[in-house]
PDB file of C-alpha atoms in Angstrom:
ATOM      1  CA  MET A   1      95.494  61.523 110.733  1.00 86.00           C
ATOM      2  CA  ILE A   2      91.811  62.990 111.392  1.00 93.00           C
ATOM      3  CA  GLU A   3      89.436  60.918 112.005  1.00 92.00           C
ATOM      4  CA  ASP A   4      85.543  61.787 112.429  1.00 92.00           C
ATOM      5  CA  GLY A   5      83.068  59.608 114.816  1.00 94.00           C
ATOM      6  CA  TYR A   6      82.500  57.405 112.035  1.00 96.00           C
ATOM      7  CA  HIS A   7      86.160  56.154 111.444  1.00 94.00           C
ATOM      8  CA  ARG A   8      86.396  58.382 108.255  1.00 94.00           C
ATOM      9  CA  ALA A   9      89.603  59.664 107.398  1.00 93.00           C
ATOM     10  CA  HIS A  10      89.669  63.531 106.859  1.00 94.00           C
ATOM     11  CA  ASN A  11      92.928  64.888 104.326  1.00 96.00           C
ATOM     12  CA  TYR A  12      91.046  68.236 103.041  1.00 95.00           C
ATOM     13  CA  LEU A  13      90.694  71.555 104.717  1.00 97.00           C
ATOM     14  CA  ARG A  14      88.506  74.248 103.323  1.00 96.00           C
ATOM     15  CA  ILE A  15      89.353  77.496 104.256  1.00 96.00           C
ATOM     16  CA  SER A  16      87.083  80.544 103.444  1.00 92.00           C
ATOM     17  CA  LEU A  17      89.135  83.536 103.248  1.00 92.00           C
ATOM     18  CA  THR A  18      86.373  86.494 103.236  1.00 81.00           C
ATOM     19  CA  ASP A  19      82.644  86.681 103.567  1.00 66.00           C
ATOM     20  CA  ARG A  20      82.808  89.439 100.917  1.00 67.00           C
ATOM     21  CA  CYS A  21      82.122  89.026  97.245  1.00 66.00           C
ATOM     22  CA  ASN A  22      82.312  91.701  94.324  1.00 63.00           C
ATOM     23  CA  LEU A  23      79.168  90.177  92.966  1.00 68.00           C
ATOM     24  CA  ARG A  24      75.512  90.125  94.212  1.00 60.00           C
ATOM     25  CA  CYS A  25      73.981  87.131  93.419  1.00 61.00           C
ATOM     26  CA  SER A  26      70.431  86.693  94.896  1.00 57.00           C
ATOM     27  CA  TYR A  27      70.844  83.116  96.414  1.00 53.00           C
ATOM     28  CA  CYS A  28      74.033  84.350  98.294  1.00 60.00           C
ATOM     29  CA  MET A  29      73.775  87.916  99.148  1.00 59.00           C
ATOM     30  CA  PRO A  30      70.626  89.285 101.077  1.00 59.00           C
ATOM     31  CA  GLU A  31      68.582  92.450  99.725  1.00 65.00           C
ATOM     32  CA  GLU A  32      69.016  94.108 102.425  1.00 65.00           C
ATOM     33  CA  ASP A  33      72.397  95.690 103.944  1.00 67.00           C
ATOM     34  CA  TYR A  34      74.560  93.287 105.299  1.00 63.00           C
ATOM     35  CA  ASP A  35      77.569  93.616 107.900  1.00 66.00           C
ATOM     36  CA  PHE A  36      80.565  92.186 106.508  1.00 67.00           C
ATOM     37  CA  MET A  37      83.197  90.747 108.720  1.00 66.00           C
ATOM     38  CA  PRO A  38      85.965  93.982 109.230  1.00 72.00           C
ATOM     39  CA  ALA A  39      89.150  93.154 107.657  1.00 72.00           C
ATOM     40  CA  GLY A  40      90.845  93.283 110.839  1.00 75.00           C
ATOM     41  CA  LYS A  41      88.478  90.385 112.313  1.00 76.00           C
ATOM     42  CA  LEU A  42      89.569  87.964 109.516  1.00 80.00           C
ATOM     43  CA  MET A  43      92.403  85.781 110.047  1.00 91.00           C
ATOM     44  CA  GLN A  44      95.597  87.229 108.939  1.00 94.00           C
ATOM     45  CA  PRO A  45      98.052  85.471 106.524  1.00 96.00           C
ATOM     46  CA  ALA A  46     100.335  84.439 109.371  1.00 97.00           C
ATOM     47  CA  GLU A  47      97.405  82.718 111.224  1.00 97.00           C
ATOM     48  CA  ILE A  48      96.230  81.168 108.231  1.00 97.00           C
ATOM     49  CA  GLU A  49      99.386  79.739 107.654  1.00 98.00           C
ATOM     50  CA  SER A  50      99.708  78.491 111.100  1.00 98.00           C
ATOM     51  CA  ILE A  51      96.075  76.890 111.475  1.00 97.00           C
ATOM     52  CA  SER A  52      97.023  75.218 108.095  1.00 98.00           C
ATOM     53  CA  THR A  53     100.340  73.954 109.176  1.00 98.00           C
ATOM     54  CA  THR A  54      98.946  72.531 112.217  1.00 98.00           C
ATOM     55  CA  PHE A  55      96.437  70.614 109.776  1.00 97.00           C
ATOM     56  CA  VAL A  56      99.011  69.539 107.587  1.00 98.00           C
ATOM     57  CA  SER A  57     100.792  68.039 110.795  1.00 97.00           C
ATOM     58  CA  LEU A  58      97.541  66.018 111.053  1.00 97.00           C
ATOM     59  CA  GLY A  59      97.637  64.668 107.720  1.00 97.00           C
ATOM     60  CA  VAL A  60      95.872  67.115 105.440  1.00 98.00           C
ATOM     61  CA  ASP A  61      97.155  67.140 102.128  1.00 97.00           C
ATOM     62  CA  LYS A  62      94.754  69.548 100.024  1.00 97.00           C
ATOM     63  CA  ILE A  63      93.495  72.720 100.682  1.00 97.00           C
ATOM     64  CA  ARG A  64      90.830  74.663  99.093  1.00 97.00           C
ATOM     65  CA  LEU A  65      90.570  78.339  99.122  1.00 97.00           C
ATOM     66  CA  THR A  66      86.508  79.870  99.326  1.00 92.00           C
ATOM     67  CA  GLY A  67      85.165  82.964  99.948  1.00 81.00           C
ATOM     68  CA  GLY A  68      82.683  85.112  99.433  1.00 78.00           C
ATOM     69  CA  GLU A  69      85.117  85.506  96.914  1.00 87.00           C
ATOM     70  CA  PRO A  70      88.631  84.787  97.971  1.00 92.00           C
ATOM     71  CA  LEU A  71      90.232  86.849  95.329  1.00 94.00           C
ATOM     72  CA  ALA A  72      88.621  89.973  96.428  1.00 89.00           C
ATOM     73  CA  ARG A  73      90.941  89.933  99.721  1.00 90.00           C
ATOM     74  CA  ASN A  74      93.660  92.403  99.146  1.00 90.00           C
ATOM     75  CA  ASP A  75      96.229  89.838 100.730  1.00 94.00           C
ATOM     76  CA  PHE A  76      95.230  87.195  98.721  1.00 96.00           C
ATOM     77  CA  PRO A  77      98.788  86.879  97.174  1.00 97.00           C
ATOM     78  CA  GLU A  78     100.437  86.747 100.367  1.00 97.00           C
ATOM     79  CA  ILE A  79      98.205  84.038 101.738  1.00 97.00           C
ATOM     80  CA  LEU A  80      98.836  81.939  98.868  1.00 97.00           C
ATOM     81  CA  GLU A  81     102.762  82.225  98.620  1.00 97.00           C
ATOM     82  CA  ARG A  82     102.620  80.897 102.317  1.00 98.00           C
ATOM     83  CA  LEU A  83     100.566  77.916 101.745  1.00 98.00           C
ATOM     84  CA  ALA A  84     102.447  77.094  98.567  1.00 97.00           C
ATOM     85  CA  ALA A  85     105.228  76.275 100.935  1.00 97.00           C
ATOM     86  CA  LEU A  86     103.312  73.486 102.628  1.00 98.00           C
ATOM     87  CA  PRO A  87     103.438  70.107 101.242  1.00 97.00           C
ATOM     88  CA  VAL A  88      99.900  70.117  99.822  1.00 97.00           C
ATOM     89  CA  GLU A  89      97.735  70.394  96.726  1.00 97.00           C
ATOM     90  CA  LEU A  90      96.063  73.794  96.573  1.00 97.00           C
ATOM     91  CA  SER A  91      92.697  74.614  94.730  1.00 96.00           C
ATOM     92  CA  LEU A  92      90.661  77.676  94.617  1.00 96.00           C
ATOM     93  CA  THR A  93      86.770  78.403  94.064  1.00 93.00           C
ATOM     94  CA  THR A  94      86.397  81.623  92.763  1.00 92.00           C
ATOM     95  CA  ASN A  95      83.629  83.613  90.369  1.00 88.00           C
ATOM     96  CA  ALA A  96      86.597  84.073  87.781  1.00 89.00           C
ATOM     97  CA  THR A  97      85.802  88.106  87.654  1.00 87.00           C
ATOM     98  CA  LEU A  98      89.270  89.281  89.460  1.00 92.00           C
ATOM     99  CA  LEU A  99      91.196  86.258  87.951  1.00 93.00           C
ATOM    100  CA  HIS A 100      93.205  88.056  85.271  1.00 94.00           C
ATOM    101  CA  ARG A 101      94.887  90.033  88.340  1.00 95.00           C
ATOM    102  CA  TYR A 102      96.470  86.898  90.094  1.00 95.00           C
ATOM    103  CA  LEU A 103      97.061  84.560  87.238  1.00 95.00           C
ATOM    104  CA  ASP A 104     100.658  85.067  87.619  1.00 95.00           C
ATOM    105  CA  VAL A 105     101.032  84.588  91.440  1.00 95.00           C
ATOM    106  CA  MET A 106      98.716  81.641  91.447  1.00 96.00           C
ATOM    107  CA  LYS A 107     101.037  80.225  88.749  1.00 94.00           C
ATOM    108  CA  THR A 108     104.092  80.600  90.619  1.00 94.00           C
ATOM    109  CA  ALA A 109     102.538  79.097  93.792  1.00 94.00           C
ATOM    110  CA  GLY A 110     101.668  75.996  91.795  1.00 93.00           C
ATOM    111  CA  LEU A 111      98.118  76.446  92.088  1.00 94.00           C
ATOM    112  CA  ARG A 112      96.763  73.597  89.325  1.00 90.00           C
ATOM    113  CA  LYS A 113      92.970  73.435  90.657  1.00 95.00           C
ATOM    114  CA  LEU A 114      90.447  75.900  89.624  1.00 94.00           C
ATOM    115  CA  ASN A 115      87.227  75.922  90.511  1.00 93.00           C
ATOM    116  CA  ILE A 116      85.166  78.551  88.748  1.00 90.00           C
ATOM    117  CA  SER A 117      81.287  79.186  89.817  1.00 84.00           C
ATOM    118  CA  LEU A 118      79.434  80.497  87.084  1.00 79.00           C
ATOM    119  CA  ASP A 119      75.374  80.849  87.165  1.00 73.00           C
ATOM    120  CA  THR A 120      75.118  81.263  83.448  1.00 71.00           C
ATOM    121  CA  LEU A 121      76.909  81.977  80.366  1.00 77.00           C
ATOM    122  CA  SER A 122      73.978  84.355  79.183  1.00 77.00           C
ATOM    123  CA  ALA A 123      74.822  87.940  79.825  1.00 76.00           C
ATOM    124  CA  PRO A 124      71.075  88.875  79.823  1.00 78.00           C
ATOM    125  CA  THR A 125      70.523  86.372  82.289  1.00 70.00           C
ATOM    126  CA  PHE A 126      73.299  87.028  84.770  1.00 67.00           C
ATOM    127  CA  LEU A 127      72.218  90.765  84.471  1.00 67.00           C
ATOM    128  CA  ASN A 128      68.873  89.797  85.904  1.00 65.00           C
TER     129      ASN A 128
END
């Protein structure tokens, strides 16, 4: 079991899959040019699986995939498939703009928890 300095047990792992996003929200992205992490420098699917397996062996039973926008990663289906083989509860935080591309993959993987980050339901507000 993973325990912090205050003797609290931790069974939850959050993995940020990328710093990229397909939106440019003012609070998240600077107005100036931003150098994103090159894809080759990000953890690859096998590395994500390996580190997750290590954490599971230490008592982690919940993994949340986040980003930027995790669905902006082309290899998202492979990552999800690899993690779905672990004895964990998988969840995802997304802006949902790419959700339609991956619904079948998520269903097959057994993803049952989805956190959709919405700034507004008003189109004019969103566009500002």
